[in-house]
Short mmCIF file of C-alpha atoms in Angstrom, two decimals:
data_model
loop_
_atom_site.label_atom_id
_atom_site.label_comp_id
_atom_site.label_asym_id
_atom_site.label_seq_id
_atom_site.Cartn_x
_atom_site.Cartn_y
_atom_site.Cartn_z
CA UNK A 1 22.31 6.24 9.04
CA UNK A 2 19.46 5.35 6.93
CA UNK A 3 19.22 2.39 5.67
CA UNK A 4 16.55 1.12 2.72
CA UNK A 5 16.29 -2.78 2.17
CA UNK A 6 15.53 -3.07 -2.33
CA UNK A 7 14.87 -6.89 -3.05
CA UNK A 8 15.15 -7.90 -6.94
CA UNK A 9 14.06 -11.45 -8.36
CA UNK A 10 11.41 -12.19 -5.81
CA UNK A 11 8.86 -14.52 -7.86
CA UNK A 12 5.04 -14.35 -6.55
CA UNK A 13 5.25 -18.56 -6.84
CA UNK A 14 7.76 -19.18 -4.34
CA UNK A 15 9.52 -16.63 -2.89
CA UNK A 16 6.79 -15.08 -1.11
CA UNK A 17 7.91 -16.40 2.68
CA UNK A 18 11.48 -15.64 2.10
CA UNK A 19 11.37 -11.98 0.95
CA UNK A 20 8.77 -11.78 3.58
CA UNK A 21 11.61 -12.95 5.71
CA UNK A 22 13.89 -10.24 3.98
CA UNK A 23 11.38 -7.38 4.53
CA UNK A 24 10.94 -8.29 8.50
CA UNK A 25 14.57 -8.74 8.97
CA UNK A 26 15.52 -5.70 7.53
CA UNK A 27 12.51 -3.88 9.80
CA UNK A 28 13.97 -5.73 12.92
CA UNK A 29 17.50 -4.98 12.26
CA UNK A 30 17.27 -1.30 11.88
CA UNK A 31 16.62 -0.31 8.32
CA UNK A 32 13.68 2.52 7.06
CA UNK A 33 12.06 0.22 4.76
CA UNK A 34 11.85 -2.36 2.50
CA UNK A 35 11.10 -1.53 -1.95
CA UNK A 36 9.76 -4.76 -3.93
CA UNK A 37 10.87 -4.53 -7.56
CA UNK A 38 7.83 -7.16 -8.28
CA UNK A 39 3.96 -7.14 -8.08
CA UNK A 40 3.20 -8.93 -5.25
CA UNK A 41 0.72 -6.97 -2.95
CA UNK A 42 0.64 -9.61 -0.32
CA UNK A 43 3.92 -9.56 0.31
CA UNK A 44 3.31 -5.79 1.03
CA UNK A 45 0.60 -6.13 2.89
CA UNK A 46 1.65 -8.98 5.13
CA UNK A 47 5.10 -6.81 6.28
CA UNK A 48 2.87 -3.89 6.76
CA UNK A 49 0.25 -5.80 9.35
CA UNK A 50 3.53 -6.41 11.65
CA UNK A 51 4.14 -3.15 11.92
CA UNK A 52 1.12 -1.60 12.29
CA UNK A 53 0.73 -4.20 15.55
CA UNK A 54 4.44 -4.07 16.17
CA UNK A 55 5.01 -0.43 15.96
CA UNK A 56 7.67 1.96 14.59
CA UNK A 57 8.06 3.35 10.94
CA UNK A 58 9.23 0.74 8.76
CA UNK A 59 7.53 1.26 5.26
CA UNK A 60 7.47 -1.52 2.48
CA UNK A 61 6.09 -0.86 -0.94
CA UNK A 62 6.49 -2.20 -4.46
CA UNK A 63 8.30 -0.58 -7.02
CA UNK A 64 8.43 -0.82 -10.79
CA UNK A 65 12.10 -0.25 -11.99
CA UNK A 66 14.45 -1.60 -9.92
CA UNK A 67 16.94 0.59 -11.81
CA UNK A 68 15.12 3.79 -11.45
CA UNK A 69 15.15 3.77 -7.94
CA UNK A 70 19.07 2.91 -7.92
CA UNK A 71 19.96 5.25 -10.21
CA UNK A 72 17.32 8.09 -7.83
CA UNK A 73 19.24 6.99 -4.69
CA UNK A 74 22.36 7.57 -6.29
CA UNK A 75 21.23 11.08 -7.54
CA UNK A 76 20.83 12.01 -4.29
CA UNK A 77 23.96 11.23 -2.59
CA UNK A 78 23.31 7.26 -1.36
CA UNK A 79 25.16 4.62 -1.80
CA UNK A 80 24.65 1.36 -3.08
CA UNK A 81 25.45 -1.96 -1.77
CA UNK A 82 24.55 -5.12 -3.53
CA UNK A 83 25.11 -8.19 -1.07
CA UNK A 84 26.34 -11.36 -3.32
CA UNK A 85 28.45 -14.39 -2.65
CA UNK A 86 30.66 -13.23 -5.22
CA UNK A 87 31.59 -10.02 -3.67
CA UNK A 88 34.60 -8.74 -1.53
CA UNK A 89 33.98 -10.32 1.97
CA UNK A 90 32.58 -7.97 4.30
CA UNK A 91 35.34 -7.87 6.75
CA UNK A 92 37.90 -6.82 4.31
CA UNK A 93 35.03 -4.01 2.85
CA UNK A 94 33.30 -2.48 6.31
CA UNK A 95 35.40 0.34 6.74
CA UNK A 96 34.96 1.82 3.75
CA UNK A 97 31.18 1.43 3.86
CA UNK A 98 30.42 2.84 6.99
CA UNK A 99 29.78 6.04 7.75
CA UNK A 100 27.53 6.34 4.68
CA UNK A 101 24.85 8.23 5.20
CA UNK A 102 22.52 6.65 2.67
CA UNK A 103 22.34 2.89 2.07
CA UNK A 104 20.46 0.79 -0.30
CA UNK A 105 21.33 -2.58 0.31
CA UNK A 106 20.19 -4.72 -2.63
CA UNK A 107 19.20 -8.17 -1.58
CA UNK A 108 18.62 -10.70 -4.22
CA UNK A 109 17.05 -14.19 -4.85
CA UNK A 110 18.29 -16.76 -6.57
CA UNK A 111 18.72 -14.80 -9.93
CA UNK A 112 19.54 -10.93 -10.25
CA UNK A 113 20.13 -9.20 -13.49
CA UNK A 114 24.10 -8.83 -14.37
CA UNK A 115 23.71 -5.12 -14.81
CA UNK A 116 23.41 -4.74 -10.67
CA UNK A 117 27.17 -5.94 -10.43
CA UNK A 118 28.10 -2.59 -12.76
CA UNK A 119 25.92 0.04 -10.74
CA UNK A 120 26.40 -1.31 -6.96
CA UNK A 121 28.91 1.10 -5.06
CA UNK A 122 30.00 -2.07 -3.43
CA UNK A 123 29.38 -6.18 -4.40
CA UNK A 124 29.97 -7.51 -0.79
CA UNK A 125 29.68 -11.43 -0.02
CA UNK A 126 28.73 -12.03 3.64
CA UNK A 127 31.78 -14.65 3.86
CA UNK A 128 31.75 -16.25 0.05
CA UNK A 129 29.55 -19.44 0.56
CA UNK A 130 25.91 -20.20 -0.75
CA UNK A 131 23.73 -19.48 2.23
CA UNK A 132 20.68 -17.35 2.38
CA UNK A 133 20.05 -13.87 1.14
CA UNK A 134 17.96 -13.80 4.89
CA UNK A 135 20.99 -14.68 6.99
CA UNK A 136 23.14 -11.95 5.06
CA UNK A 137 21.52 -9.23 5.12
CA UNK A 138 20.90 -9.50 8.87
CA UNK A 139 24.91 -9.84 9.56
CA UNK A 140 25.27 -7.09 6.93
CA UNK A 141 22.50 -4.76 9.10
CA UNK A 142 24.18 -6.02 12.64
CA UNK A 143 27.46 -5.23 11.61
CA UNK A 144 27.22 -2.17 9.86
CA UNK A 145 24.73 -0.42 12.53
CA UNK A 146 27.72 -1.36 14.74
CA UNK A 147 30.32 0.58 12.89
CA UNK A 148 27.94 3.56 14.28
CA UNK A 149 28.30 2.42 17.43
CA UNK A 150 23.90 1.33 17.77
CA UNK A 151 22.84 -1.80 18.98
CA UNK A 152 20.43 -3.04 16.31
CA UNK A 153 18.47 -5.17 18.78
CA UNK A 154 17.40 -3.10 21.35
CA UNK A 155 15.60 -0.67 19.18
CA UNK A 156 12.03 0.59 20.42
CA UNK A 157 9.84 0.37 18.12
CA UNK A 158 6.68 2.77 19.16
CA UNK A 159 2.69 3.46 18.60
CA UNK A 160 1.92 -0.65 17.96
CA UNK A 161 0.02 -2.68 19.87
CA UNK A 162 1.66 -5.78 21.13
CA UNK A 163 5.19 -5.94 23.04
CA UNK A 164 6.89 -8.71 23.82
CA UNK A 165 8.10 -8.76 27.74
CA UNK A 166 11.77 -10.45 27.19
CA UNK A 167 11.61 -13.49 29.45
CA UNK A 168 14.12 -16.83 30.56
CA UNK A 169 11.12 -19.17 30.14
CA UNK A 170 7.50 -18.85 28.10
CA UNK A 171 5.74 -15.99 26.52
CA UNK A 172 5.29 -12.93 27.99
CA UNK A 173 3.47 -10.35 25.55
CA UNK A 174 1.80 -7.02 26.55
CA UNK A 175 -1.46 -4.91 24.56
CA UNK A 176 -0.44 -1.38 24.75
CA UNK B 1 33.59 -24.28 20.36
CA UNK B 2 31.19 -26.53 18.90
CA UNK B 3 27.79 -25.39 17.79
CA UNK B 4 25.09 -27.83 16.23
CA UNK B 5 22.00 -26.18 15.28
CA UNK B 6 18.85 -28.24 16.26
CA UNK B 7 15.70 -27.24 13.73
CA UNK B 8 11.97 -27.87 15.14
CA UNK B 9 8.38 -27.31 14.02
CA UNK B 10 9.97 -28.22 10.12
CA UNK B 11 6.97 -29.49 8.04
CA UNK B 12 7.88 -30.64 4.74
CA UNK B 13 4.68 -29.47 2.85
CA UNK B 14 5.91 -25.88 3.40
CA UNK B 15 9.39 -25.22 5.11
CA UNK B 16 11.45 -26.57 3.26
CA UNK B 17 13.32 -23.88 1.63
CA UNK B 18 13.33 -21.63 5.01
CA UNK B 19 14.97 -25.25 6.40
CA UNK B 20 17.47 -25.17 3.56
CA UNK B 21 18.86 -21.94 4.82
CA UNK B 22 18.62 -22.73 8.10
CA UNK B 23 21.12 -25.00 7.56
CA UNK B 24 22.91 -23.19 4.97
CA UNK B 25 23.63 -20.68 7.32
CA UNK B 26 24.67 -22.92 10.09
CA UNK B 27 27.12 -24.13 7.99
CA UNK B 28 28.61 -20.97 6.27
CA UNK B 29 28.68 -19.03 10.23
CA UNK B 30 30.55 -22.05 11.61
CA UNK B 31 28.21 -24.17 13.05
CA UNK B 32 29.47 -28.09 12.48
CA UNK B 33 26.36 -29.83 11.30
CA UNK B 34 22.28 -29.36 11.74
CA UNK B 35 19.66 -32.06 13.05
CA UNK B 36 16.22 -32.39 11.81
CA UNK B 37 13.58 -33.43 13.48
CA UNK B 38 11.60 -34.32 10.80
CA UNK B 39 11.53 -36.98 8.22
CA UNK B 40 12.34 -35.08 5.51
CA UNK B 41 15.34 -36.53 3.46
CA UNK B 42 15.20 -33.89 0.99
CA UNK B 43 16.49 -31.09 2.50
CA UNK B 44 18.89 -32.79 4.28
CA UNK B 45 20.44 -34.29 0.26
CA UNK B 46 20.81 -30.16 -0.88
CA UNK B 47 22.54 -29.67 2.15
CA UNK B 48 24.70 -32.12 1.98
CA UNK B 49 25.74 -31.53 -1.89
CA UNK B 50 26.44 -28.33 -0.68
CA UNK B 51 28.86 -29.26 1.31
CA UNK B 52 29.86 -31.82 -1.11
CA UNK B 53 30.80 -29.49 -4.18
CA UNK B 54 31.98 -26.10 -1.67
CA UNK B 55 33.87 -28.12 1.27
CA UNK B 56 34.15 -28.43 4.45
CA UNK B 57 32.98 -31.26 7.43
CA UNK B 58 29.23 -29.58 7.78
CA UNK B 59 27.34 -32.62 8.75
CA UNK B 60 23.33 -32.84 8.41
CA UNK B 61 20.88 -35.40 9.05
CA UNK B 62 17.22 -36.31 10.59
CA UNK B 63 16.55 -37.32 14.07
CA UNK B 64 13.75 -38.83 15.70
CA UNK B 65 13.24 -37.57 18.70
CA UNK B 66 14.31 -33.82 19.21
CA UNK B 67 13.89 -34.72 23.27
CA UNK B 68 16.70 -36.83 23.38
CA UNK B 69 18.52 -35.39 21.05
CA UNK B 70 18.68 -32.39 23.53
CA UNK B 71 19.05 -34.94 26.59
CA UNK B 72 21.99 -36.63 25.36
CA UNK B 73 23.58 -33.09 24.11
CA UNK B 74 23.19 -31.75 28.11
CA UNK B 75 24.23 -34.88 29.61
CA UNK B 76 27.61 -35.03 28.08
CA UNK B 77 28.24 -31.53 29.35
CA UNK B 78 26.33 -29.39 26.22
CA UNK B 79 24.32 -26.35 26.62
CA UNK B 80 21.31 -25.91 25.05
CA UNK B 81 20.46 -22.05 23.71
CA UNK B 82 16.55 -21.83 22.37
CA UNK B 83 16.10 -18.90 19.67
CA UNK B 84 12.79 -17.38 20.43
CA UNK B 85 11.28 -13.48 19.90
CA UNK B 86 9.89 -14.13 23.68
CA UNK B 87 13.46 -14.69 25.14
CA UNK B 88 15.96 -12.33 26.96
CA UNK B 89 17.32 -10.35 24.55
CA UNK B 90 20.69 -11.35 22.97
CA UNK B 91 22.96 -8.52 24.37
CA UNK B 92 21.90 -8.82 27.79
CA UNK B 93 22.60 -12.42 28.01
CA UNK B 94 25.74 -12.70 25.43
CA UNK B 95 28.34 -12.98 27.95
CA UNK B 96 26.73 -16.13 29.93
CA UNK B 97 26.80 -18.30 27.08
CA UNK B 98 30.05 -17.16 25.69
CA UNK B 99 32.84 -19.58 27.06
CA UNK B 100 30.59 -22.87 26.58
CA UNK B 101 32.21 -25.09 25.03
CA UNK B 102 29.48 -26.87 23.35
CA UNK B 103 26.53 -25.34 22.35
CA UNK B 104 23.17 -26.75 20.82
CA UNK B 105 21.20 -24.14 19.24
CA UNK B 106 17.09 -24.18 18.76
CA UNK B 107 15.28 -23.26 15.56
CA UNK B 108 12.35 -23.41 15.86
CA UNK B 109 9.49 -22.82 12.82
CA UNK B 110 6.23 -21.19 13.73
CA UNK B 111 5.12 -23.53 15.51
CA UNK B 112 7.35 -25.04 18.64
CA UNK B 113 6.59 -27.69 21.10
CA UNK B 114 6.33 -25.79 24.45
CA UNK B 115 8.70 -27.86 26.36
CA UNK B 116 11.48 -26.76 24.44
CA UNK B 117 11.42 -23.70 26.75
CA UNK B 118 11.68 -25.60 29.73
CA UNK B 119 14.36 -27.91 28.93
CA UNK B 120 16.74 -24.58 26.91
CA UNK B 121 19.45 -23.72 28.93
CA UNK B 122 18.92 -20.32 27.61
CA UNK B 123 15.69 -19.02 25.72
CA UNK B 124 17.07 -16.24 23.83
CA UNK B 125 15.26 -13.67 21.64
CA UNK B 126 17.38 -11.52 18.60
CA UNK B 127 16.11 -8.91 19.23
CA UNK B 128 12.10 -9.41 20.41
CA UNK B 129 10.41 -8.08 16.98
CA UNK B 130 8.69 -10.84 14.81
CA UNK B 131 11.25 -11.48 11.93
CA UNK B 132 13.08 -15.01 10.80
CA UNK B 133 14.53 -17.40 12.70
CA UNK B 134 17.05 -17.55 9.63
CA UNK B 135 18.19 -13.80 10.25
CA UNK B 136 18.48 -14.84 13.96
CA UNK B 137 20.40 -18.22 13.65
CA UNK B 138 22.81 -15.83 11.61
CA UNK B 139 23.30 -13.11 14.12
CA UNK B 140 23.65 -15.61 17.06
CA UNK B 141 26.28 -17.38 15.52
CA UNK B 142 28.17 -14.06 14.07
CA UNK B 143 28.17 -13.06 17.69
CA UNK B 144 28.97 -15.58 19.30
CA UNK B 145 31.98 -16.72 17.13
CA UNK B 146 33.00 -12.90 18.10
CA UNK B 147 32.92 -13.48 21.60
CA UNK B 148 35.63 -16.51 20.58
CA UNK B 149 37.28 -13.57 18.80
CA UNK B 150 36.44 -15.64 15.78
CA UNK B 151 35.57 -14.53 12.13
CA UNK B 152 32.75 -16.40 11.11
CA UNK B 153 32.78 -15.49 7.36
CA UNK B 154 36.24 -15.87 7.08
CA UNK B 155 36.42 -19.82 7.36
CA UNK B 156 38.06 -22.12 4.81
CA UNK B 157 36.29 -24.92 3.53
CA UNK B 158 38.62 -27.81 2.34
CA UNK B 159 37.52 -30.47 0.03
CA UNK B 160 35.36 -28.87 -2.39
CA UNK B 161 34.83 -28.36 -5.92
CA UNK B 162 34.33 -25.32 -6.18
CA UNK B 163 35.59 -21.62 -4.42
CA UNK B 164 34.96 -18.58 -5.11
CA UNK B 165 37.46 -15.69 -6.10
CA UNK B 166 36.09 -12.57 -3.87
CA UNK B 167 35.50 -9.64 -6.97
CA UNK B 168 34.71 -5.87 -6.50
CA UNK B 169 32.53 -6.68 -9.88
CA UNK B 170 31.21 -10.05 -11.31
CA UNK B 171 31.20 -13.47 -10.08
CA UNK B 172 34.62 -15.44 -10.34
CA UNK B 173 34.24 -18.88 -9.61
CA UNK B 174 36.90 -21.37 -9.47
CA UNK B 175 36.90 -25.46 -10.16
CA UNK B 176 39.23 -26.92 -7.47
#
């Protein structure tokens, strides 16, 4: 499955730590990569330092039109999933998303333009309360990656240079 | 099972949103309240009128001392689970903690005082890549409820204002 992470709304003022949030979640959990419809290079940049010591392939870059890129990832044969507390609960919408073989899961902040309701595949509300656009993708990422039977957190992630040595008590981390 | 989520390291100058969906999520993946130890009332207030207008018994508040907070959770019979990147990795350690009846769960911010791993029951990494401790509060808690064969996003929340009609398109909101 591949799996690419869009985020719409982010504002340079103050989202910069949560979509940072979004971008390293979405690496963490499994997905290719992570498109910015916004000009924030630091955002960018910051995501790309972790994994160029953390290893694997996990791209981010900015984009310019959000609604280029859906309507390209549609052309193509993806599917689109916009993740919204107004959407049809996950649990009651799973099946019929997995075993896609292209997702764009599109991950907003606190305002998203109406027009992403009409061109999502799917509006899906991880359970239908206001939490955190953080906290749903990751269920969205751990729950679909299990519909394909992978284990989203014991991915290897190879060619950085620090590795964390999973330990009961303290910090263990290697240079490799 | 009860889960209260215990945040650390929060400093008011620049966490507060990431705090705000820390407890957020806590609240909409079935945890029953959040402690801060911090002295910062206003996070706490937008949690609370969250729960105020969308339901529910989520309970938040500020603590002094995060050291007896955790003392007085293990001597009634609590456990405490510490959510770090360094810990043993979530699926290998799933099962031990599933079954407790009470569990106190660790947030930490970047920065955590170092006890905290001594006194954890369990210091437990989501995976061990650097993401959010947001995205990690959320899968802990989906997975654990699942161990409890519970749904965590399928919860009602009495006593609120407002609820939210689930919709393939749109947002449908409801005054209760």
């Amino acid at each position: 499955m591949n799996i690419v992470v869009l985020r719409l709304g982010h504002r340079p003022e103050r989202d910069q730590r949560v979509t940072t949030h979004v971008g390293l979640t979405a690496r963490a959990l499994g997905a290719s990569g992570m498109l910015l419809a916004s000009d924030d290079r630091g955002v960018i940049d910051s995501i790309n330092e972790v994994t160029r010591r953390w290893g694997g392939n996990f791209f981010a870059r900015l984009v310019g039109s959000w609604k280029q890129e859906v309507r390209k990832w549609q052309d193509s044969g993806g599917k689109v999933v916009h993740l919204t507390m107004y959407g049809r609960n996950l649990p009651g919408v799973l099946d019929e998303i997995s075993g896609t073989e292209s997702v764009m899961v599109v991950v907003g902040a606190e305002k998203v333009p109406p027009d992403i309701y009409q061109v999502a595949d799917w509006n899906v509300g991880i359970g239908n309360q206001p939490h955190s656009e953080i906290a749903s993708l990751a269920v969205f990422l751990d729950r679909l990656h299990a519909t394909d039977r992978l284990e989203a957190l014991t991915q290897e992630f190879q060619g950085g240079t620090l590795k964390i040595v999973p330990s009961g008590r303290g910090k263990i981390v290697e240079e490799v």
